[in-house]
Coordinates of N, CA and C in Angstrom, one line a residue:
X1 N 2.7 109.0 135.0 CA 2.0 110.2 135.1 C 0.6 110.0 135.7
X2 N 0.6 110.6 136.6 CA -1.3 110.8 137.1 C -2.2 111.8 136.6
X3 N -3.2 111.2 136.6 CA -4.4 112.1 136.2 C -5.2 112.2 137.2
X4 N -5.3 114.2 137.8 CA -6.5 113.9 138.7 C -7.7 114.3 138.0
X5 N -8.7 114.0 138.3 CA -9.9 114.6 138.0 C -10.8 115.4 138.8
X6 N -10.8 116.7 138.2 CA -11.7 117.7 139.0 C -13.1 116.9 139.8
X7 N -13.4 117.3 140.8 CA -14.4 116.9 141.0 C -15.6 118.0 141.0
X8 N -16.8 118.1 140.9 CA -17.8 118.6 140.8 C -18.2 118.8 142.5
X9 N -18.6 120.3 142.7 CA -18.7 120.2 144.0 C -19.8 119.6 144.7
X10 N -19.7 119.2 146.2 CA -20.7 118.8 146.4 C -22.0 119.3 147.1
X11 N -23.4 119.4 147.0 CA -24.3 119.7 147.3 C -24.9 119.1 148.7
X12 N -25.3 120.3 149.7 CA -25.6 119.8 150.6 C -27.3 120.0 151.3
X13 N -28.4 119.5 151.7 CA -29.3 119.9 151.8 C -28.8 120.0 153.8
X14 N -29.3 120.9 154.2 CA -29.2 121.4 155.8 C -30.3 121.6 156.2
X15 N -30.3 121.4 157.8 CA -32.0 121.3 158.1 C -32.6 122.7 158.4
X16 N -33.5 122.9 157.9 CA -34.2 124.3 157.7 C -35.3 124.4 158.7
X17 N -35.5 125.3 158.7 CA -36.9 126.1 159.4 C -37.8 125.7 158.7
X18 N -39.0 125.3 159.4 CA -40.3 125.2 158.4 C -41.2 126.6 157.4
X19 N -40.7 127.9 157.8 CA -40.8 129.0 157.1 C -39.5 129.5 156.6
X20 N -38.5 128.4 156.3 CA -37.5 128.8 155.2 C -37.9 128.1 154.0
X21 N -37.2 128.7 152.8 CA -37.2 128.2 151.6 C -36.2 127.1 151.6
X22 N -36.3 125.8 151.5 CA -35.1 125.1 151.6 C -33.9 125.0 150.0
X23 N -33.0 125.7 150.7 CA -31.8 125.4 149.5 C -30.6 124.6 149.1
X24 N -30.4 123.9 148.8 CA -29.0 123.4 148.5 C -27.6 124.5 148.9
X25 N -26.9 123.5 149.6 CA -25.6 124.8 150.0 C -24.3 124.2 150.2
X26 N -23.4 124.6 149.9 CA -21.7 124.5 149.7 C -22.1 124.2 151.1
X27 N -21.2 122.9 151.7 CA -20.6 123.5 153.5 C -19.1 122.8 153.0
X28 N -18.8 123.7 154.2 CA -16.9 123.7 154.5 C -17.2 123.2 155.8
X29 N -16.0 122.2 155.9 CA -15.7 122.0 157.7 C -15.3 123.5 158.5
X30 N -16.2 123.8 159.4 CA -16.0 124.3 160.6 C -14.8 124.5 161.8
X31 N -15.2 125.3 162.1 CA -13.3 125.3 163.4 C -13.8 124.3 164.4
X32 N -15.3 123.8 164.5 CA -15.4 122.5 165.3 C -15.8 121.2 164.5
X33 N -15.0 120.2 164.2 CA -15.2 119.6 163.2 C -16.8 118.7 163.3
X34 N -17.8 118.5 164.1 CA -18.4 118.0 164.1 C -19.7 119.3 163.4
X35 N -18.9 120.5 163.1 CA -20.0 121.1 162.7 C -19.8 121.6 160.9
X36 N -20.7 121.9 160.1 CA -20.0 122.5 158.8 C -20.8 124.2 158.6
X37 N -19.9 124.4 158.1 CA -20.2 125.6 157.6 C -20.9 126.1 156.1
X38 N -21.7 127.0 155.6 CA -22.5 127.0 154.2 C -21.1 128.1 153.9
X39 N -20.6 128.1 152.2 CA -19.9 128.3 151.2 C -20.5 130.6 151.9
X40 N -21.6 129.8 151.9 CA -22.4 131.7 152.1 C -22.2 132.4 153.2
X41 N -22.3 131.2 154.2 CA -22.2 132.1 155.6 C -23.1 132.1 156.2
X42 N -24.4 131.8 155.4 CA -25.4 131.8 156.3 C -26.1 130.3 157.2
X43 N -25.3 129.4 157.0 CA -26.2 128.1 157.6 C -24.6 127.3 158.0
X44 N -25.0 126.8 159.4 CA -24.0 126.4 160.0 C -24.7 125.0 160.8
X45 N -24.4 123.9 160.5 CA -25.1 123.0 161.2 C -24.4 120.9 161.3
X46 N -25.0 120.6 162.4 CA -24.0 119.1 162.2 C -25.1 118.1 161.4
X47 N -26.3 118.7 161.0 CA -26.6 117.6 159.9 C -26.6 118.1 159.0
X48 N -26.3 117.1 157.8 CA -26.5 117.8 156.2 C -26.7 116.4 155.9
X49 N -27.0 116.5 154.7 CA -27.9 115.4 153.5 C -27.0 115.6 152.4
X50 N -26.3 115.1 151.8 CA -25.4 115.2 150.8 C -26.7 115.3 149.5
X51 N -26.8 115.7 148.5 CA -27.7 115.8 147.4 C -27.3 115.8 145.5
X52 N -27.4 115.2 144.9 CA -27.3 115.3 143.3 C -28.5 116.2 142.7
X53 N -27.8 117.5 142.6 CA -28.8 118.5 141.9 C -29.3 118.3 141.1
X54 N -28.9 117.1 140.3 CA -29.7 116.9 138.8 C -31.1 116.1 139.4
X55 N -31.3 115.2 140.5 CA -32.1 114.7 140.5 C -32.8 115.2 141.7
X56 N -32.4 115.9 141.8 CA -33.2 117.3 143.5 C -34.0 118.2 143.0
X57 N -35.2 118.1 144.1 CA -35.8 119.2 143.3 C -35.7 120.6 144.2
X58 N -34.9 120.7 145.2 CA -33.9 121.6 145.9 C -33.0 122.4 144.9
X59 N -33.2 123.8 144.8 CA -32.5 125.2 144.4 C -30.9 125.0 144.8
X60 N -30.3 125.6 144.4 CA -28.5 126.0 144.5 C -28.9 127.4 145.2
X61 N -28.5 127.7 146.3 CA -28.4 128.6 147.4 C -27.5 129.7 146.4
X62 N -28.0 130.7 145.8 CA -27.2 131.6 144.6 C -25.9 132.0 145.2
X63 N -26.1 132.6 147.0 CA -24.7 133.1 147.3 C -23.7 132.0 147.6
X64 N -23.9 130.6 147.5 CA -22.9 129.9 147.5 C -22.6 129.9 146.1
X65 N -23.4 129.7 145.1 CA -22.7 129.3 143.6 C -21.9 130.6 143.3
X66 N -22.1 131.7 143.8 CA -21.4 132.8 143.6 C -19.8 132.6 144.4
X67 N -19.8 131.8 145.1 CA -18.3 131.5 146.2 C -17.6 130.6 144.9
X68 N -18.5 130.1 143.9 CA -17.8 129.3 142.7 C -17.1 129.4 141.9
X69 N -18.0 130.7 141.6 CA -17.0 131.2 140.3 C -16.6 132.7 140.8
X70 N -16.4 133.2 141.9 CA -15.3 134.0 142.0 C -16.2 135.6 142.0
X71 N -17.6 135.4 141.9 CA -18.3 136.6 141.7 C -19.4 137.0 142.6
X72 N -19.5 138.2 143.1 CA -20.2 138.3 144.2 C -21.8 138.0 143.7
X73 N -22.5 137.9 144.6 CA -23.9 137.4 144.7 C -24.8 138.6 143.8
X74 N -24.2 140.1 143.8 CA -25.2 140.7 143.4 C -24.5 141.2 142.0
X75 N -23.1 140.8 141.5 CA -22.9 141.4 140.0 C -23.8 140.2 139.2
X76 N -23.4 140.6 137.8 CA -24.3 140.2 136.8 C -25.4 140.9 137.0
X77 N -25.8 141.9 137.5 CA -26.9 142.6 137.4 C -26.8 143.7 137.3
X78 N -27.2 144.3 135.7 CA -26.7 145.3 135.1 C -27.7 146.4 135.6
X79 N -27.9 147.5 135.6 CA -29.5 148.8 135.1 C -28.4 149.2 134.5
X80 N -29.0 149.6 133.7 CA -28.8 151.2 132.9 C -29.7 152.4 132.9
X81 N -29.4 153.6 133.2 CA -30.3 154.8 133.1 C -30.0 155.1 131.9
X82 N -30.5 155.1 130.7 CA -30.6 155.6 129.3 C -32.0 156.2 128.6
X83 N -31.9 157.5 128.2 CA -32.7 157.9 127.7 C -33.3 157.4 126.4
X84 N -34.7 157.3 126.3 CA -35.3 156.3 125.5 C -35.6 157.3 123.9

């Protein structure tokens, strides 16, 4: 019998604009393989930096962690209009 073990995904730092916030981001291989793709959609590029979150002081790009668990970028965000 084998055991796989999940792996933890991996974090990628991509090279940013000097007036971007730099974030951590899912990439997927690309339809050209020398390029990857961000989990979000928004950052497409041939260099990335592989990174361990726990010891980064680089953010989790929220709309990729949202491609994780299955929930779009803007639920979990309740209002309520209720009279006080």
């Amino acid at each position: 019998m084998t055991t796989t073990a999940v792996s933890a995904p991996r974090w990628y730092r991509v090279g940013v604009l000097p007036e971007d916030v730099p974030l951590a981001h899912l990439m997927t291989r690309s339809g050209d393989l020398r390029y990857r793709r961000s989990a979000c959609g928004e950052r497409e590029s041939r260099s990335w930096q592989p990174l361990d979150l726990t010891t980064s002081e680089l953010k989790p790009c929220p709309a990729c962690v949202a491609t994780l668990s299955g929930v779009s970028e803007d639920r979990g965000q309740l209002a309520l209009d209720l009279p006080v």
